[in-house]
mmCIF file of C-alpha atoms in Angstrom:
data_model
loop_
_atom_site.group_PDB
_atom_site.id
_atom_site.type_symbol
_atom_site.label_atom_id
_atom_site.label_comp_id
_atom_site.label_asym_id
_atom_site.label_seq_id
_atom_site.Cartn_x
_atom_site.Cartn_y
_atom_site.Cartn_z
ATOM 1 C CA ARG A 1 114.245 -43.146 22.039
ATOM 2 C CA GLY A 2 112.395 -40.839 24.402
ATOM 3 C CA ARG A 3 109.685 -38.340 23.682
ATOM 4 C CA ALA A 4 110.401 -35.201 21.716
ATOM 5 C CA ARG A 5 110.421 -31.872 23.513
ATOM 6 C CA GLY A 6 107.206 -29.944 23.310
ATOM 7 C CA ALA A 7 105.116 -32.978 24.226
ATOM 8 C CA VAL A 8 103.392 -31.072 27.054
ATOM 9 C CA ASP A 9 99.956 -31.740 25.495
ATOM 10 C CA ASP A 10 100.682 -35.478 25.396
ATOM 11 C CA LYS A 11 98.915 -36.701 28.538
ATOM 12 C CA THR A 12 101.289 -39.672 28.771
ATOM 13 C CA SER A 13 104.393 -37.466 29.031
ATOM 14 C CA LEU A 14 106.377 -36.372 32.059
ATOM 15 C CA GLU A 15 106.046 -32.838 30.712
ATOM 16 C CA TYR A 16 102.258 -33.016 31.112
ATOM 17 C CA LEU A 17 102.665 -34.281 34.687
ATOM 18 C CA GLY A 18 105.220 -31.535 35.369
ATOM 19 C CA LYS A 19 102.787 -28.902 34.123
ATOM 20 C CA HIS A 20 100.196 -30.124 36.638
ATOM 21 C CA VAL A 21 102.776 -30.213 39.442
ATOM 22 C CA LEU A 22 103.860 -26.625 38.744
ATOM 23 C CA ALA A 23 100.212 -25.506 38.596
ATOM 24 C CA GLY A 24 99.637 -27.079 42.018
ATOM 25 C CA HIS A 25 97.219 -29.705 40.708
ATOM 26 C CA VAL A 26 99.488 -32.594 41.742
ATOM 27 C CA THR A 27 100.794 -32.254 45.294
ATOM 28 C CA ALA A 28 102.423 -34.416 47.963
ATOM 29 C CA THR A 29 98.932 -35.562 49.004
ATOM 30 C CA THR A 30 97.812 -36.606 45.506
ATOM 31 C CA ALA A 31 97.184 -40.356 45.304
ATOM 32 C CA LEU A 32 99.660 -41.940 42.889
ATOM 33 C CA GLN A 33 99.987 -45.499 41.636
ATOM 34 C CA LEU A 34 103.160 -46.828 40.038
ATOM 35 C CA SER A 35 101.978 -49.573 37.694
ATOM 36 C CA LEU A 36 104.521 -52.218 36.673
ATOM 37 C CA GLU A 37 103.657 -54.662 33.939
ATOM 38 C CA TYR A 38 106.456 -57.164 33.547
ATOM 39 C CA CYS A 39 106.834 -60.510 31.892
ATOM 40 C CA GLY A 40 106.642 -63.507 34.154
ATOM 41 C CA LYS A 41 106.042 -66.041 31.414
ATOM 42 C CA SER A 42 108.333 -68.748 30.190
ATOM 43 C CA SER A 43 109.670 -68.397 26.698
ATOM 44 C CA PHE A 44 111.313 -70.718 24.243
ATOM 45 C CA SER A 45 114.159 -68.227 23.885
ATOM 46 C CA VAL A 46 117.368 -69.211 25.645
ATOM 47 C CA ARG A 47 118.029 -65.513 26.344
ATOM 48 C CA HIS A 48 114.716 -64.948 28.177
ATOM 49 C CA ASN A 49 115.039 -64.959 31.970
ATOM 50 C CA GLU A 50 111.835 -64.438 34.006
ATOM 51 C CA ALA A 51 113.864 -63.924 37.185
ATOM 52 C CA LYS A 52 115.495 -60.835 35.652
ATOM 53 C CA TYR A 53 112.064 -59.234 35.161
ATOM 54 C CA ALA A 54 110.992 -59.962 38.754
ATOM 55 C CA LEU A 55 114.287 -58.654 40.155
ATOM 56 C CA LEU A 56 114.038 -55.466 38.095
ATOM 57 C CA ALA A 57 110.426 -54.949 39.233
ATOM 58 C CA GLU A 58 111.575 -55.254 42.835
ATOM 59 C CA GLN A 59 114.388 -52.743 42.196
ATOM 60 C CA VAL A 60 111.876 -50.253 40.749
ATOM 61 C CA ALA A 61 109.572 -50.748 43.756
ATOM 62 C CA VAL A 62 112.428 -50.241 46.237
ATOM 63 C CA GLU A 63 113.574 -47.066 44.457
ATOM 64 C CA ALA A 64 109.992 -45.753 44.458
ATOM 65 C CA TYR A 65 109.579 -46.461 48.171
ATOM 66 C CA ASN A 66 112.961 -44.831 48.910
ATOM 67 C CA HIS A 67 112.203 -41.692 46.888
ATOM 68 C CA PHE A 68 108.538 -41.257 47.789
ATOM 69 C CA LYS A 69 108.334 -42.008 51.522
ATOM 70 C CA ASP A 70 106.434 -38.763 52.055
ATOM 71 C CA ARG A 71 103.920 -39.318 49.233
ATOM 72 C CA TRP A 72 100.769 -41.354 48.924
ATOM 73 C CA MET A 73 102.045 -43.867 46.354
ATOM 74 C CA THR A 74 101.092 -47.478 45.776
ATOM 75 C CA VAL A 75 103.195 -49.823 43.642
ATOM 76 C CA LEU A 76 101.127 -52.246 41.544
ATOM 77 C CA LYS A 77 103.024 -55.262 40.215
ATOM 78 C CA ASN A 78 101.099 -56.943 37.400
ATOM 79 C CA ALA A 79 97.911 -56.049 39.250
ATOM 80 C CA GLU A 80 96.237 -52.952 37.885
ATOM 81 C CA PRO A 81 92.613 -52.785 39.082
ATOM 82 C CA ASP A 82 89.684 -51.486 37.041
ATOM 83 C CA HIS A 83 86.877 -49.334 38.482
ATOM 84 C CA THR A 84 85.309 -52.418 40.147
ATOM 85 C CA GLY A 85 88.545 -53.418 41.872
ATOM 86 C CA GLN A 86 89.103 -56.453 39.644
ATOM 87 C CA THR A 87 92.622 -57.011 38.325
ATOM 88 C CA ILE A 88 92.739 -56.428 34.581
ATOM 89 C CA LYS A 89 96.445 -56.295 33.742
ATOM 90 C CA GLN A 90 97.765 -59.416 32.039
ATOM 91 C CA PRO A 91 101.521 -59.121 31.472
ATOM 92 C CA ARG A 92 102.670 -59.491 27.888
ATOM 93 C CA LEU A 93 105.641 -61.615 26.885
ATOM 94 C CA GLY A 94 108.808 -59.501 26.958
ATOM 95 C CA SER A 95 107.099 -56.533 28.611
ATOM 96 C CA PHE A 96 108.481 -54.210 31.248
ATOM 97 C CA GLU A 97 106.131 -51.255 31.211
ATOM 98 C CA VAL A 98 106.199 -48.597 33.940
ATOM 99 C CA ASP A 99 103.359 -46.066 34.241
ATOM 100 C CA LEU A 100 102.381 -43.527 36.866
ATOM 101 C CA LEU A 101 98.617 -43.423 37.383
ATOM 102 C CA TRP A 102 97.038 -40.270 38.817
ATOM 103 C CA SER A 103 93.935 -38.109 38.414
ATOM 104 C CA ASP A 104 93.730 -34.557 37.100
ATOM 105 C CA LEU A 105 91.576 -31.736 38.539
ATOM 106 C CA SER A 106 88.430 -33.101 36.907
ATOM 107 C CA ASN A 107 89.191 -36.509 38.478
ATOM 108 C CA THR A 108 89.980 -37.965 35.050
ATOM 109 C CA PRO A 109 92.508 -40.824 35.274
ATOM 110 C CA VAL A 110 95.863 -40.007 33.666
ATOM 111 C CA ARG A 111 98.614 -42.474 32.732
ATOM 112 C CA THR A 112 102.155 -41.091 32.538
ATOM 113 C CA ARG A 113 104.472 -43.471 30.690
ATOM 114 C CA LEU A 114 107.844 -43.750 32.433
ATOM 115 C CA HIS A 115 109.244 -46.655 30.415
ATOM 116 C CA SER A 116 108.178 -49.161 27.790
ATOM 117 C CA LYS A 117 110.475 -52.085 27.094
ATOM 118 C CA LEU A 118 108.169 -53.132 24.280
ATOM 119 C CA GLY A 119 108.682 -49.703 22.706
ATOM 120 C CA ALA A 120 112.316 -48.994 23.621
ATOM 121 C CA ARG A 121 113.496 -52.613 23.429
ATOM 122 C CA THR A 122 115.652 -52.013 26.524
ATOM 123 C CA PHE A 123 115.214 -52.467 30.234
ATOM 124 C CA PRO A 124 114.898 -49.286 32.304
ATOM 125 C CA ASN A 125 117.485 -47.973 34.729
ATOM 126 C CA PRO A 126 115.370 -48.012 37.941
ATOM 127 C CA LEU A 127 117.405 -45.399 39.824
ATOM 128 C CA ALA A 128 117.550 -42.930 36.912
ATOM 129 C CA MET A 129 113.872 -43.411 36.042
ATOM 130 C CA ILE A 130 112.597 -42.908 39.598
ATOM 131 C CA ALA A 131 115.010 -40.011 40.229
ATOM 132 C CA ALA A 132 113.682 -38.255 37.091
ATOM 133 C CA LEU A 133 110.107 -38.823 38.292
ATOM 134 C CA ALA A 134 111.033 -37.441 41.730
ATOM 135 C CA GLU A 135 112.441 -34.280 40.116
ATOM 136 C CA VAL A 136 109.199 -33.743 38.211
ATOM 137 C CA LEU A 137 106.998 -34.444 41.249
ATOM 138 C CA ASN A 138 109.095 -32.043 43.323
ATOM 139 C CA GLY A 139 108.635 -29.326 40.682
ATOM 140 C CA GLN A 140 112.339 -29.247 39.867
ATOM 141 C CA ASN A 141 112.338 -30.486 36.309
ATOM 142 C CA ALA A 142 109.698 -31.211 33.690
ATOM 143 C CA GLU A 143 112.233 -32.101 31.023
ATOM 144 C CA VAL A 144 112.234 -35.190 28.894
ATOM 145 C CA PHE A 145 113.451 -38.370 30.600
ATOM 146 C CA ASP A 146 115.561 -40.234 28.079
ATOM 147 C CA PRO A 147 117.968 -42.440 30.051
ATOM 148 C CA PRO A 148 120.707 -44.557 28.610
ATOM 149 C CA ALA A 149 119.788 -48.219 28.299
ATOM 150 C CA ALA A 150 120.680 -50.290 31.333
ATOM 151 C CA ASN A 151 120.844 -54.045 31.605
ATOM 152 C CA SER A 152 119.940 -54.460 27.928
#
């Protein structure tokens, strides 16, 4: 399930991001990166379908672009760079992880977890997930995002 309420001190939570939005530390000009780690590997399972992961990643990217046209946001698909610019993200089998990467006032990198298929064992609902992020970034809602499973 989702995170428990009161997780505002958990730097990976939407509540922590919402706190920084409401304090004015994260604004429309803050550089954001939406990091998608998704499985693109073949599996011996007859139920595993790599195309489903790629399609879902594209749906998340489209929703992000539609919701955040006025923000400085980059979508990273299986390509998260380190401080030298080298790609370090190697997708894990069965993964569909969605994180928002941003920096706090002290320029410390922060990773806000939006979805973990490895943890939740379900695929995300792209529209609901991005809409919840948009609410938080617009200062409307810093509540827990705990969507129903979609496409599971």
